[in-house]
């Protein structure tokens, strides 16, 4: 009896001691002032070599530290001057001469030279294994007659060249620094002329950005330090915002947006139902059209995106250039869908499998809603879940019936998305297996057509042909969900996804 | 001397096991579909690009060559570079091990502090009120999902009371320890429940045994009977259980780490499996295999201290 009470007491004392030590430590910790603006996201970057990387976790951060000759505007619709004040284009449209700002410096204080430009752009064009090398492959020669002039010569007239040069992979970095730290060291701490420089990167925890002391725009950036933290769990990430531990958080779950006063920022994200046209049933365009008509996109968007998205018009990004707002799309019409299926030889519908990546709640919800909606026209859906890294090679080999995909643009031009969607050699047209010679020729011609109106007509036509062929059912245009402290101003995320924080400030 | 011999023998036995582990993990990682290059490139992986990135990662070499490189590096205690992060795996692991180790130690302390007294008390008060209360609470604790309990703790102690931070790891040891209290407690609760039930049953059994009656009839003081005969014997299987659980916790408490945003080994491991970062997975599995083997060895050795009848051979 005595003994048990004693051991209980010992236990209590021990517990109290642990609590005491930790709370003392806590009190000490609280004495410090929280200075940086803290922004949380669900996943960390893995490698910041801006020429080689293509994951959104990496590329969306590049505008904080890196700048190029030109840039995409904050609203993602046009090209604006960046480090180049102006440029001349030769009559034959093959030579672009950029006139740069004077006195530019990298964040380590060294001046930006012509050699840096030649090095950076050449590396961006020639790097093996870069997902972006294609964007600069039309460049024949890069020259810098002096430190404030860059001359780019093209192989042939190339309409998207300015949009290509506005991409992060065409940023300027210090040749000397790159050679000093090597490619691996560079991927950990790239430097450029951007408003911030990376001072510390703890993998899986946070990246600390400090103000670039040599930044060329006076008075910017407004905030001396920004900490971008990683919190994988959605609930915890939202709790931290509510507790005031972070000032802004990204990838807010749609069902929490209203409660957290979230903002839906315009984006180029489009979600699709990717259908495998090499499967017998789905090879019939009538079946693909029927599935489009059998999908009630408006109610699905309300159900899954809580009213923050909108049914998609065509496969191209709504906030990007050359999006055809007047495109004629199918209304939700299950009766007509049923008739089309009957015409195609499936009066009683058919069985089909939708494969979704595990752990992706939005895709799982879409698949569930599709199962219900398509059952009305007799299509019986089986939902299969695969781990993401297993799923990707499977649909790339055209092994699956239907998968759910999303796309965001990386450049202010239609050519990138159209290349992946319509030029088979790239990725089998978003792994649909569908091919169309006419669309493919239009896609190629539109890249070398320099008359903007003609280009526009071509891209409009591509969207119409794509709509008729329906290799994918496009679901909705989806914005970027962000929630933040009411006092936080100047949070910019362009429709391409890039964060721009030079005007970010926490008001008193 | 006998003990030393035993420890030496067991340590040597670890080597072939670890060798087998290297083969197993190497083969298993490559048997699952998808490779790091295709995961990294995602939708933008044109066939040509895929080949270039695979070559950069060294995945174009034959499997045997890749394995031999892995083995050669291992012998010089070098885990190689992460395919994804490009930095040395050891650098990635070093910090995360500190997090996981500290979390495990704190959780183990919580487990001991919670379960030893309560388990003993429940056993001594078999079927009476304290036993009923403790048994019921243990059952509740055992059946609560960890992520849910974690969120509840964050809501109450983090958001409402502000005693502890809402997840994260902090930047100095004061903050580290403070941010570990809730996750360690959450992690400890289920294990404690398990141990309480185990210890209670042991205490009940041991208290009924002949040698305890004999000890009493010898005229030993009740406190001596309890500490030397009941507690000591009851603890043997409980300690085994604790060691097993600690081994499990060291392997990374993925759910806890995710909910509390702790940069521990578990989340690194899961993320590396998803991104097929072969070198990180190989390193982590190898390290944990070693750790579990060592913990098992320590457990076996500790039996001989708890129970002198246990011969080490």
PDB file of C-alpha atoms in Angstrom, chain A residues 126-274:
ATOM      1  CA  UNK A 126      22.492  23.632 -73.154  1.00  0.00           C
ATOM      2  CA  UNK A 127      21.985  21.974 -69.773  1.00  0.00           C
ATOM      3  CA  UNK A 128      21.387  18.254 -70.153  1.00  0.00           C
ATOM      4  CA  UNK A 129      18.325  17.075 -68.274  1.00  0.00           C
ATOM      5  CA  UNK A 130      16.729  20.493 -67.966  1.00  0.00           C
ATOM      6  CA  UNK A 131      12.976  20.462 -68.503  1.00  0.00           C
ATOM      7  CA  UNK A 132      13.283  24.002 -69.810  1.00  0.00           C
ATOM      8  CA  UNK A 133      16.066  23.690 -72.372  1.00  0.00           C
ATOM      9  CA  UNK A 134      13.356  23.432 -75.050  1.00  0.00           C
ATOM     10  CA  UNK A 135      12.335  27.028 -74.354  1.00  0.00           C
ATOM     11  CA  UNK A 136      15.706  28.404 -75.463  1.00  0.00           C
ATOM     12  CA  UNK A 137      16.559  25.894 -78.180  1.00  0.00           C
ATOM     13  CA  UNK A 138      15.714  28.479 -80.855  1.00  0.00           C
ATOM     14  CA  UNK A 139      18.701  30.608 -79.763  1.00  0.00           C
ATOM     15  CA  UNK A 140      21.707  30.455 -82.055  1.00  0.00           C
ATOM     16  CA  UNK A 141      24.073  32.774 -80.277  1.00  0.00           C
ATOM     17  CA  UNK A 142      24.304  34.806 -77.069  1.00  0.00           C
ATOM     18  CA  UNK A 143      26.741  37.710 -77.020  1.00  0.00           C
ATOM     19  CA  UNK A 144      27.488  40.539 -74.636  1.00  0.00           C
ATOM     20  CA  UNK A 145      29.495  43.300 -76.367  1.00  0.00           C
ATOM     21  CA  UNK A 146      29.660  45.109 -73.015  1.00  0.00           C
ATOM     22  CA  UNK A 147      28.281  44.750 -69.492  1.00  0.00           C
ATOM     23  CA  UNK A 148      25.019  46.504 -70.293  1.00  0.00           C
ATOM     24  CA  UNK A 149      24.149  44.953 -73.640  1.00  0.00           C
ATOM     25  CA  UNK A 150      23.020  41.437 -74.432  1.00  0.00           C
ATOM     26  CA  UNK A 151      22.524  40.366 -78.041  1.00  0.00           C
ATOM     27  CA  UNK A 152      20.556  37.215 -78.774  1.00  0.00           C
ATOM     28  CA  UNK A 153      20.452  35.751 -82.279  1.00  0.00           C
ATOM     29  CA  UNK A 154      17.785  33.238 -83.233  1.00  0.00           C
ATOM     30  CA  UNK A 155      17.956  30.315 -85.624  1.00  0.00           C
ATOM     31  CA  UNK A 156      14.556  31.228 -87.076  1.00  0.00           C
ATOM     32  CA  UNK A 157      11.818  33.672 -86.142  1.00  0.00           C
ATOM     33  CA  UNK A 158      10.426  32.530 -82.793  1.00  0.00           C
ATOM     34  CA  UNK A 159       7.246  34.091 -81.460  1.00  0.00           C
ATOM     35  CA  UNK A 160       7.474  33.090 -77.801  1.00  0.00           C
ATOM     36  CA  UNK A 161      11.110  34.213 -77.339  1.00  0.00           C
ATOM     37  CA  UNK A 162      10.323  37.070 -74.952  1.00  0.00           C
ATOM     38  CA  UNK A 163       8.022  34.827 -72.925  1.00  0.00           C
ATOM     39  CA  UNK A 164      10.814  32.246 -72.855  1.00  0.00           C
ATOM     40  CA  UNK A 165      13.308  34.831 -71.638  1.00  0.00           C
ATOM     41  CA  UNK A 166      10.852  35.890 -68.921  1.00  0.00           C
ATOM     42  CA  UNK A 167      11.018  32.417 -67.427  1.00  0.00           C
ATOM     43  CA  UNK A 168      13.122  31.766 -64.335  1.00  0.00           C
ATOM     44  CA  UNK A 169      15.544  29.486 -66.185  1.00  0.00           C
ATOM     45  CA  UNK A 170      16.699  32.491 -68.235  1.00  0.00           C
ATOM     46  CA  UNK A 171      17.690  34.411 -65.082  1.00  0.00           C
ATOM     47  CA  UNK A 172      21.175  35.755 -64.607  1.00  0.00           C
ATOM     48  CA  UNK A 173      23.554  34.324 -62.039  1.00  0.00           C
ATOM     49  CA  UNK A 174      27.184  34.954 -61.186  1.00  0.00           C
ATOM     50  CA  UNK A 175      29.580  32.894 -63.257  1.00  0.00           C
ATOM     51  CA  UNK A 176      32.331  33.258 -60.666  1.00  0.00           C
ATOM     52  CA  UNK A 177      30.031  32.136 -57.847  1.00  0.00           C
ATOM     53  CA  UNK A 178      28.762  29.150 -59.837  1.00  0.00           C
ATOM     54  CA  UNK A 179      32.288  28.052 -60.628  1.00  0.00           C
ATOM     55  CA  UNK A 180      33.344  28.506 -57.018  1.00  0.00           C
ATOM     56  CA  UNK A 181      30.580  26.444 -55.411  1.00  0.00           C
ATOM     57  CA  UNK A 182      29.943  24.000 -58.271  1.00  0.00           C
ATOM     58  CA  UNK A 183      26.602  22.745 -59.565  1.00  0.00           C
ATOM     59  CA  UNK A 184      25.788  20.940 -56.320  1.00  0.00           C
ATOM     60  CA  UNK A 185      26.603  23.845 -54.069  1.00  0.00           C
ATOM     61  CA  UNK A 186      24.726  26.146 -56.399  1.00  0.00           C
ATOM     62  CA  UNK A 187      21.577  24.026 -56.117  1.00  0.00           C
ATOM     63  CA  UNK A 188      21.586  24.701 -52.389  1.00  0.00           C
ATOM     64  CA  UNK A 189      22.066  28.451 -52.547  1.00  0.00           C
ATOM     65  CA  UNK A 190      21.609  30.034 -55.962  1.00  0.00           C
ATOM     66  CA  UNK A 191      22.320  33.760 -56.118  1.00  0.00           C
ATOM     67  CA  UNK A 192      20.956  36.346 -58.467  1.00  0.00           C
ATOM     68  CA  UNK A 193      19.889  39.962 -58.588  1.00  0.00           C
ATOM     69  CA  UNK A 194      16.482  39.320 -56.973  1.00  0.00           C
ATOM     70  CA  UNK A 195      15.091  41.115 -53.923  1.00  0.00           C
ATOM     71  CA  UNK A 196      16.101  38.316 -51.561  1.00  0.00           C
ATOM     72  CA  UNK A 197      19.013  35.984 -50.971  1.00  0.00           C
ATOM     73  CA  UNK A 198      18.858  32.578 -49.310  1.00  0.00           C
ATOM     74  CA  UNK A 199      20.691  32.668 -46.007  1.00  0.00           C
ATOM     75  CA  UNK A 200      19.688  29.343 -44.533  1.00  0.00           C
ATOM     76  CA  UNK A 201      17.910  26.254 -45.763  1.00  0.00           C
ATOM     77  CA  UNK A 202      17.022  23.510 -43.326  1.00  0.00           C
ATOM     78  CA  UNK A 203      15.613  20.716 -45.459  1.00  0.00           C
ATOM     79  CA  UNK A 204      12.064  19.819 -44.600  1.00  0.00           C
ATOM     80  CA  UNK A 205      11.864  22.682 -42.121  1.00  0.00           C
ATOM     81  CA  UNK A 206      12.298  26.118 -43.618  1.00  0.00           C
ATOM     82  CA  UNK A 207      14.123  28.399 -46.030  1.00  0.00           C
ATOM     83  CA  UNK A 208      15.214  31.757 -44.704  1.00  0.00           C
ATOM     84  CA  UNK A 209      15.334  34.640 -47.159  1.00  0.00           C
ATOM     85  CA  UNK A 210      17.205  37.798 -46.237  1.00  0.00           C
ATOM     86  CA  UNK A 211      16.929  41.122 -47.987  1.00  0.00           C
ATOM     87  CA  UNK A 212      19.399  41.553 -50.838  1.00  0.00           C
ATOM     88  CA  UNK A 213      21.447  44.542 -49.634  1.00  0.00           C
ATOM     89  CA  UNK A 214      22.405  45.425 -53.194  1.00  0.00           C
ATOM     90  CA  UNK A 215      18.929  45.322 -54.689  1.00  0.00           C
ATOM     91  CA  UNK A 216      18.522  47.771 -57.559  1.00  0.00           C
ATOM     92  CA  UNK A 217      14.964  48.946 -56.909  1.00  0.00           C
ATOM     93  CA  UNK A 218      15.163  51.626 -54.198  1.00  0.00           C
ATOM     94  CA  UNK A 219      13.146  50.953 -51.048  1.00  0.00           C
ATOM     95  CA  UNK A 220      12.560  47.320 -51.903  1.00  0.00           C
ATOM     96  CA  UNK A 221      12.097  44.721 -50.613  1.00  0.00           C
ATOM     97  CA  UNK A 222       9.945  46.125 -47.835  1.00  0.00           C
ATOM     98  CA  UNK A 223      10.516  43.279 -45.397  1.00  0.00           C
ATOM     99  CA  UNK A 224      14.036  42.416 -44.212  1.00  0.00           C
ATOM    100  CA  UNK A 225      13.451  38.717 -43.651  1.00  0.00           C
ATOM    101  CA  UNK A 226      11.011  36.056 -44.844  1.00  0.00           C
ATOM    102  CA  UNK A 227      10.835  32.532 -43.521  1.00  0.00           C
ATOM    103  CA  UNK A 228       9.091  29.938 -45.640  1.00  0.00           C
ATOM    104  CA  UNK A 229       8.246  26.960 -43.427  1.00  0.00           C
ATOM    105  CA  UNK A 230       7.051  23.454 -44.198  1.00  0.00           C
ATOM    106  CA  UNK A 231       4.059  21.931 -42.425  1.00  0.00           C
ATOM    107  CA  UNK A 232       2.726  18.891 -44.237  1.00  0.00           C
ATOM    108  CA  UNK A 233      -0.454  18.389 -42.236  1.00  0.00           C
ATOM    109  CA  UNK A 234      -3.282  20.626 -43.456  1.00  0.00           C
ATOM    110  CA  UNK A 235      -4.956  20.852 -40.034  1.00  0.00           C
ATOM    111  CA  UNK A 236      -1.757  21.841 -38.266  1.00  0.00           C
ATOM    112  CA  UNK A 237      -0.904  24.377 -40.946  1.00  0.00           C
ATOM    113  CA  UNK A 238      -4.297  26.064 -40.534  1.00  0.00           C
ATOM    114  CA  UNK A 239      -4.031  25.916 -36.716  1.00  0.00           C
ATOM    115  CA  UNK A 240      -0.689  27.720 -36.897  1.00  0.00           C
ATOM    116  CA  UNK A 241      -2.286  30.491 -38.894  1.00  0.00           C
ATOM    117  CA  UNK A 242      -5.135  30.763 -36.390  1.00  0.00           C
ATOM    118  CA  UNK A 243      -2.617  30.848 -33.549  1.00  0.00           C
ATOM    119  CA  UNK A 244      -0.708  33.649 -35.278  1.00  0.00           C
ATOM    120  CA  UNK A 245       2.472  31.559 -35.514  1.00  0.00           C
ATOM    121  CA  UNK A 246       2.529  32.114 -39.259  1.00  0.00           C
ATOM    122  CA  UNK A 247       1.437  35.137 -41.280  1.00  0.00           C
ATOM    123  CA  UNK A 248       0.235  33.350 -44.396  1.00  0.00           C
ATOM    124  CA  UNK A 249      -0.295  29.825 -45.575  1.00  0.00           C
ATOM    125  CA  UNK A 250      -0.711  28.281 -48.999  1.00  0.00           C
ATOM    126  CA  UNK A 251      -2.739  25.314 -50.262  1.00  0.00           C
ATOM    127  CA  UNK A 252      -5.626  25.983 -47.920  1.00  0.00           C
ATOM    128  CA  UNK A 253      -8.130  23.107 -48.078  1.00  0.00           C
ATOM    129  CA  UNK A 254     -11.214  24.335 -49.940  1.00  0.00           C
ATOM    130  CA  UNK A 255     -13.545  23.551 -47.050  1.00  0.00           C
ATOM    131  CA  UNK A 256     -11.534  25.816 -44.730  1.00  0.00           C
ATOM    132  CA  UNK A 257     -11.341  28.819 -47.063  1.00  0.00           C
ATOM    133  CA  UNK A 258     -14.467  30.649 -45.862  1.00  0.00           C
ATOM    134  CA  UNK A 259     -13.681  30.180 -42.184  1.00  0.00           C
ATOM    135  CA  UNK A 260     -10.106  31.481 -42.617  1.00  0.00           C
ATOM    136  CA  UNK A 261     -11.047  34.361 -44.937  1.00  0.00           C
ATOM    137  CA  UNK A 262      -8.939  32.751 -47.630  1.00  0.00           C
ATOM    138  CA  UNK A 263      -8.254  34.458 -50.921  1.00  0.00           C
ATOM    139  CA  UNK A 264      -8.482  32.636 -54.238  1.00  0.00           C
ATOM    140  CA  UNK A 265      -5.701  34.027 -56.441  1.00  0.00           C
ATOM    141  CA  UNK A 266      -6.106  33.769 -60.231  1.00  0.00           C
ATOM    142  CA  UNK A 267      -4.115  30.846 -61.571  1.00  0.00           C
ATOM    143  CA  UNK A 268      -3.399  28.961 -64.771  1.00  0.00           C
ATOM    144  CA  UNK A 269      -4.397  25.672 -63.155  1.00  0.00           C
ATOM    145  CA  UNK A 270      -6.797  23.504 -65.100  1.00  0.00           C
ATOM    146  CA  UNK A 271      -8.009  20.071 -64.020  1.00  0.00           C
ATOM    147  CA  UNK A 272      -8.690  17.330 -66.518  1.00  0.00           C
ATOM    148  CA  UNK A 273     -10.055  13.854 -66.883  1.00  0.00           C
ATOM    149  CA  UNK A 274      -7.283  12.261 -68.915  1.00  0.00           C
TER     150      UNK A 274
END
